[in-house]
Short mmCIF file of C-alpha atoms in Angstrom, two decimals:
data_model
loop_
_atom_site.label_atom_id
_atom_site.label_comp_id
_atom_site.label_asym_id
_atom_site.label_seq_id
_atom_site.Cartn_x
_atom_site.Cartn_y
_atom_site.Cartn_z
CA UNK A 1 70.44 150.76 140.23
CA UNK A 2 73.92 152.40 140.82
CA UNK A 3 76.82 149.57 140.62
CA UNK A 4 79.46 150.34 143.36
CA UNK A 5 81.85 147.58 142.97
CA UNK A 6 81.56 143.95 141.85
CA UNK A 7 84.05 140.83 141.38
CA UNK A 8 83.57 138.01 139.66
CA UNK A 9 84.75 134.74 138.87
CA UNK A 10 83.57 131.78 136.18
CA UNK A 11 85.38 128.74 138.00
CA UNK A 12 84.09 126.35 135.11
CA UNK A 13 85.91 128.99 132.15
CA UNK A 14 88.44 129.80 135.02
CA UNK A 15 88.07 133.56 133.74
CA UNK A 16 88.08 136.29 136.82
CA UNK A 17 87.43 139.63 137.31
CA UNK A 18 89.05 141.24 140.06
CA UNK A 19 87.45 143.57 142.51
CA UNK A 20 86.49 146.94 140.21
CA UNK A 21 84.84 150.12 142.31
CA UNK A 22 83.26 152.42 140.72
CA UNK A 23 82.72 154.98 143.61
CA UNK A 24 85.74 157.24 142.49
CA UNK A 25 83.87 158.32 139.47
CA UNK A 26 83.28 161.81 139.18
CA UNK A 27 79.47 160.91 136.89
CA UNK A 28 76.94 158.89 136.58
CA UNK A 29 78.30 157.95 133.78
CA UNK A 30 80.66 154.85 133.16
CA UNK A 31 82.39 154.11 130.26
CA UNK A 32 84.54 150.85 129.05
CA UNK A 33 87.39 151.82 127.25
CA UNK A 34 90.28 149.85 125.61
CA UNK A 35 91.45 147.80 123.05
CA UNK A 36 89.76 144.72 121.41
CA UNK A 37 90.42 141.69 123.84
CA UNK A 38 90.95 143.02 127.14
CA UNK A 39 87.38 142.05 128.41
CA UNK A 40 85.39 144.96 127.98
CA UNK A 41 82.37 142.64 126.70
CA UNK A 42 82.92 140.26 128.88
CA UNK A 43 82.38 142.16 132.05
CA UNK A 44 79.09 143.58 130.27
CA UNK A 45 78.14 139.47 130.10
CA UNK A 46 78.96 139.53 133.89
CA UNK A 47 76.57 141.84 134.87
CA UNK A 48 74.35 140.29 132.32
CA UNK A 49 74.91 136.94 133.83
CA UNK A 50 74.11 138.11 137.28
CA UNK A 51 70.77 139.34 136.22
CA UNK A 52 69.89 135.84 134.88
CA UNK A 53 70.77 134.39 138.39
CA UNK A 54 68.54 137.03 139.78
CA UNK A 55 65.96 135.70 137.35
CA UNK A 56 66.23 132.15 138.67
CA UNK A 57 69.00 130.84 136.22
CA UNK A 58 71.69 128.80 137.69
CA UNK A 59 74.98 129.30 135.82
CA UNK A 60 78.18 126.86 136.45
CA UNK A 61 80.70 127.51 138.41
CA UNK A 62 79.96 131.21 138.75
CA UNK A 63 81.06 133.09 141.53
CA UNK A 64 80.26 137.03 142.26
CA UNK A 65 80.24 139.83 144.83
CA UNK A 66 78.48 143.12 144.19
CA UNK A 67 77.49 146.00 145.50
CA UNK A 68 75.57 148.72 144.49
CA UNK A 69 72.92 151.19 145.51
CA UNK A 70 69.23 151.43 144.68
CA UNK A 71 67.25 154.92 143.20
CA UNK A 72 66.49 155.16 146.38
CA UNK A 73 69.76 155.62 147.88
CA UNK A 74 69.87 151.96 149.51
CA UNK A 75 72.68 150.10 149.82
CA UNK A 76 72.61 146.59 148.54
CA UNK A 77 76.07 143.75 148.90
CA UNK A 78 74.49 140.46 146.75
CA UNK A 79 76.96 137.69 146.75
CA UNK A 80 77.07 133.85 146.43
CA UNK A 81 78.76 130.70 144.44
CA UNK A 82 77.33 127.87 142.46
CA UNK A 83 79.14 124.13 142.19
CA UNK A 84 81.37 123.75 139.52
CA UNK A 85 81.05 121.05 137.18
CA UNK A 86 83.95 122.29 134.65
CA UNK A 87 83.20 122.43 130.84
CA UNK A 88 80.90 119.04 130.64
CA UNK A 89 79.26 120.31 133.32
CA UNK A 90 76.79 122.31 130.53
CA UNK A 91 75.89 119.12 129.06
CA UNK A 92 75.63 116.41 131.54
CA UNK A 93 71.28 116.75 131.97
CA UNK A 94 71.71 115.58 128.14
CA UNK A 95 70.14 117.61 124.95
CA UNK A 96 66.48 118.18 126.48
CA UNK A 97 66.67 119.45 129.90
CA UNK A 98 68.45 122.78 131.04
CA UNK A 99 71.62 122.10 133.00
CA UNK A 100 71.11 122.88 136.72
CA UNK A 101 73.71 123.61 139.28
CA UNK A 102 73.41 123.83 142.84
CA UNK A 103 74.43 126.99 145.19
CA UNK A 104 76.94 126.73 147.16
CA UNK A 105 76.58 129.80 149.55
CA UNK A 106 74.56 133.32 148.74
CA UNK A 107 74.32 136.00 150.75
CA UNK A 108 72.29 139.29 150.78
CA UNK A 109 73.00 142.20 153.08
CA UNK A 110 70.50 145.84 153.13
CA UNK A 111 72.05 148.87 153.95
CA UNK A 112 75.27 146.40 156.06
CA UNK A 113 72.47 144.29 157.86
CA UNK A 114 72.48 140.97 156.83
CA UNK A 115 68.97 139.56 155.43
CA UNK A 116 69.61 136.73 153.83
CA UNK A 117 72.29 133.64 154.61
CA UNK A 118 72.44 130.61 152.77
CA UNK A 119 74.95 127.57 152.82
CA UNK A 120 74.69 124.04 151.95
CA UNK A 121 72.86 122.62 155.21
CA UNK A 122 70.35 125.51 155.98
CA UNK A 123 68.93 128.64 154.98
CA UNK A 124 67.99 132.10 157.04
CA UNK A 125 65.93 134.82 155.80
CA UNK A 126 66.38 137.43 158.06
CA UNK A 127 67.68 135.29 161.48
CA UNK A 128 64.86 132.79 161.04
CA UNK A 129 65.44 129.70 159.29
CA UNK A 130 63.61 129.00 156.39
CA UNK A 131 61.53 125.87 154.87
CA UNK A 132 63.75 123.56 152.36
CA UNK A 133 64.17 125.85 148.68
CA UNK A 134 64.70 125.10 145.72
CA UNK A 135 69.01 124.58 145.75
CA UNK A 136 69.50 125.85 142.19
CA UNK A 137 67.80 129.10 142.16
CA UNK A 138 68.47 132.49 143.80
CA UNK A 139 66.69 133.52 147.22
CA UNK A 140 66.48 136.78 144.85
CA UNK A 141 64.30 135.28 143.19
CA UNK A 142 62.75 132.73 145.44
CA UNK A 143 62.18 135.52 147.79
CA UNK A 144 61.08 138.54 145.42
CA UNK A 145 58.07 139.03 147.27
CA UNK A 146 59.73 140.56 150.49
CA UNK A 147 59.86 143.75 151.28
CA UNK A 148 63.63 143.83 151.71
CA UNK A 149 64.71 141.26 149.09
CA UNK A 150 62.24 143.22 146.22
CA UNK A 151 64.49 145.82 145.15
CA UNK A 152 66.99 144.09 144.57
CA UNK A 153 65.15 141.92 141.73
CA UNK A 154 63.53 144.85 140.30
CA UNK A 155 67.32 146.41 140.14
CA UNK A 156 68.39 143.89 137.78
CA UNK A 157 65.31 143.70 135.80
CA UNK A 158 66.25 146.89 134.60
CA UNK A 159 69.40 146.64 133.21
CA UNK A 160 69.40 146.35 129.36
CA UNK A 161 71.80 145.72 126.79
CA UNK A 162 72.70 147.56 124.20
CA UNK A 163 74.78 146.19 120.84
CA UNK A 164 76.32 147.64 117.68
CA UNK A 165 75.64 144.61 115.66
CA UNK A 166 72.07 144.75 114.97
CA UNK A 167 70.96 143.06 118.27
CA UNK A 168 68.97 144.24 121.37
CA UNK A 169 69.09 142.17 124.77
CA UNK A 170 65.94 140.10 124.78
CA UNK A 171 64.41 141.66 121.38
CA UNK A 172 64.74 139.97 117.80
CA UNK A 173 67.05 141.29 115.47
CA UNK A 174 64.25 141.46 112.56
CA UNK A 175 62.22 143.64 114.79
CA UNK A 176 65.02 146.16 115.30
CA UNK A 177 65.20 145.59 111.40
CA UNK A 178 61.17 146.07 110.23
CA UNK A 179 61.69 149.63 111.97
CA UNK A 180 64.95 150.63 110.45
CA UNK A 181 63.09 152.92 107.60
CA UNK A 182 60.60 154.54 110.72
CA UNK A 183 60.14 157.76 111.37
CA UNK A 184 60.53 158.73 115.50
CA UNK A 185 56.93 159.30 115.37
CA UNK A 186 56.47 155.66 114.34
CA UNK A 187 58.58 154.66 116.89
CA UNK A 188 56.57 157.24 119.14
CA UNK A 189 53.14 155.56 118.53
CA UNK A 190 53.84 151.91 118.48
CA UNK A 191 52.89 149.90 121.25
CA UNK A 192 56.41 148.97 121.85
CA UNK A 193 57.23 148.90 125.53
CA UNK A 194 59.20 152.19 126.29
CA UNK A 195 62.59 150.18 126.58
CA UNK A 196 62.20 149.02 123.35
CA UNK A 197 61.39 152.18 121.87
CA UNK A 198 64.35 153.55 123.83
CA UNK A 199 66.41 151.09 122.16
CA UNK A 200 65.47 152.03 118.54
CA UNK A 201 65.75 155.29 119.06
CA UNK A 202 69.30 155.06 120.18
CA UNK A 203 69.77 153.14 116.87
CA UNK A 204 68.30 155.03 114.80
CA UNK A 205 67.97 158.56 115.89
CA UNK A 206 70.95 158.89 118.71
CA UNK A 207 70.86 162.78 118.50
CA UNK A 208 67.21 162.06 119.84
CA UNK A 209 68.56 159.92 122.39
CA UNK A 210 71.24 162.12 123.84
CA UNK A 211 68.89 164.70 124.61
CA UNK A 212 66.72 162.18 125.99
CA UNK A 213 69.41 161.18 128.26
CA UNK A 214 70.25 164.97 129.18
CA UNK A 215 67.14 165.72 129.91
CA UNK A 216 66.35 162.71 132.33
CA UNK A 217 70.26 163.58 134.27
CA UNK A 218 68.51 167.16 135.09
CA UNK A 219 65.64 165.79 136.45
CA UNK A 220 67.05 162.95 138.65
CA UNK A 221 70.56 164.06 139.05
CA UNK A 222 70.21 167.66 140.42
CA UNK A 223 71.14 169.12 143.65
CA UNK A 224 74.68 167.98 143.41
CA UNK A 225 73.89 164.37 143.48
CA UNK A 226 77.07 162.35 142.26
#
């Protein structure tokens, strides 16, 4: 997935980030640049979080709007708000149970038409209103199985994180560790998912990687494709 813009807003942190749009850019290619403390990571954790709400995670007090396009060249706008239950709010299930918070409003729209509205007395899936849901997960989620709601899931699911301190989203630090001797062909013929392998190498070998990434821009970004 290609982000286009996206705003976001953490009412329980009261920490916003103003409408950015990345359509002006002249690549595919979009880098963060500034000094320590001006939010760089914490917009990465924005788009992080709104995976994990695509994943069926409710977060508190988060607000977003976002728009971006598919590999297919489909245009996605994904927005929606969860309650607010300010600071406490992470700790008021007690110690043993996940905090849950309910959605306020979400809204999913495909190429401008609007598929799915959702607001605290009913919910539509394409016109038609649907049985009661669950009030604390995503209809991204809920509703992965559709046809039109299914890209946008499988979108998110493939954004991965990347860190400079010995950490991989999702993967244990002593794994990226136990391979930090390897050769790329061990790396090559484990039976590491290719994310994972992708993730080492960039580690490890990131001459490797850059030519990895050069070669997959010719291949999908030809024919004057921004």
């Amino acid at each position: 997935m290609k982000i286009k813009t996206i705003e976001y807003y953490n009412k329980a942190l009261d920490w916003r980030l103003n409408p950015v749009d990345f359509t002006n850019s002249f690549s595919n290619l979009t880098l963060l640049v500034g000094v320590s403390g001006v939010g760089k990571t914490q917009i990465i954790k924005s788009i992080l979080n709104l995976k994990r709400i695509a994943n069926g995670e409710s977060l508190n007090g988060v607000q977003w709007d976002i728009t971006f396009e598919t590999l297919e060249r489909v245009e996605f706008r994904w927005k929606g708000e969860f309650e607010s239950k300010g600071l406490a709010g992470e700790i008021l299930n007690g110690e043993d149970e996940e905090p849950k918070f309910r959605i306020i409003n979400e809204y999913l729209y495909k190429g401008g038409e609007e598929i799915v509205k959702r607001n605290q007395d009913k919910i539509e899936f394409k016109k038609q209103k649907t049985p009661k849901l669950s009030p604390f997960q995503s209809l991204v989620e809920i509703l992965s199985e559709e046809e039109d709601v299914a890209p946008v899931k499988e979108g998110f699911d493939k954004i991965i994180k990347f860190s400079s301190n010995n950490e991989f989203y999702g993967i244990p630090a002593s794994l990226i560790k136990f391979y930090e001797n390897s050769s790329l062909e061990d790396i090559q013929k484990s039976n590491l998912e290719t994310p994972i392998k992708l993730a080492l190498v960039y580690k490890y070998f990131p001459e490797i990687f850059y030519k990895i990434k050069q070669r997959f821009g010719e291949i999908f970004f030809t024919g004057g494709r921004d």
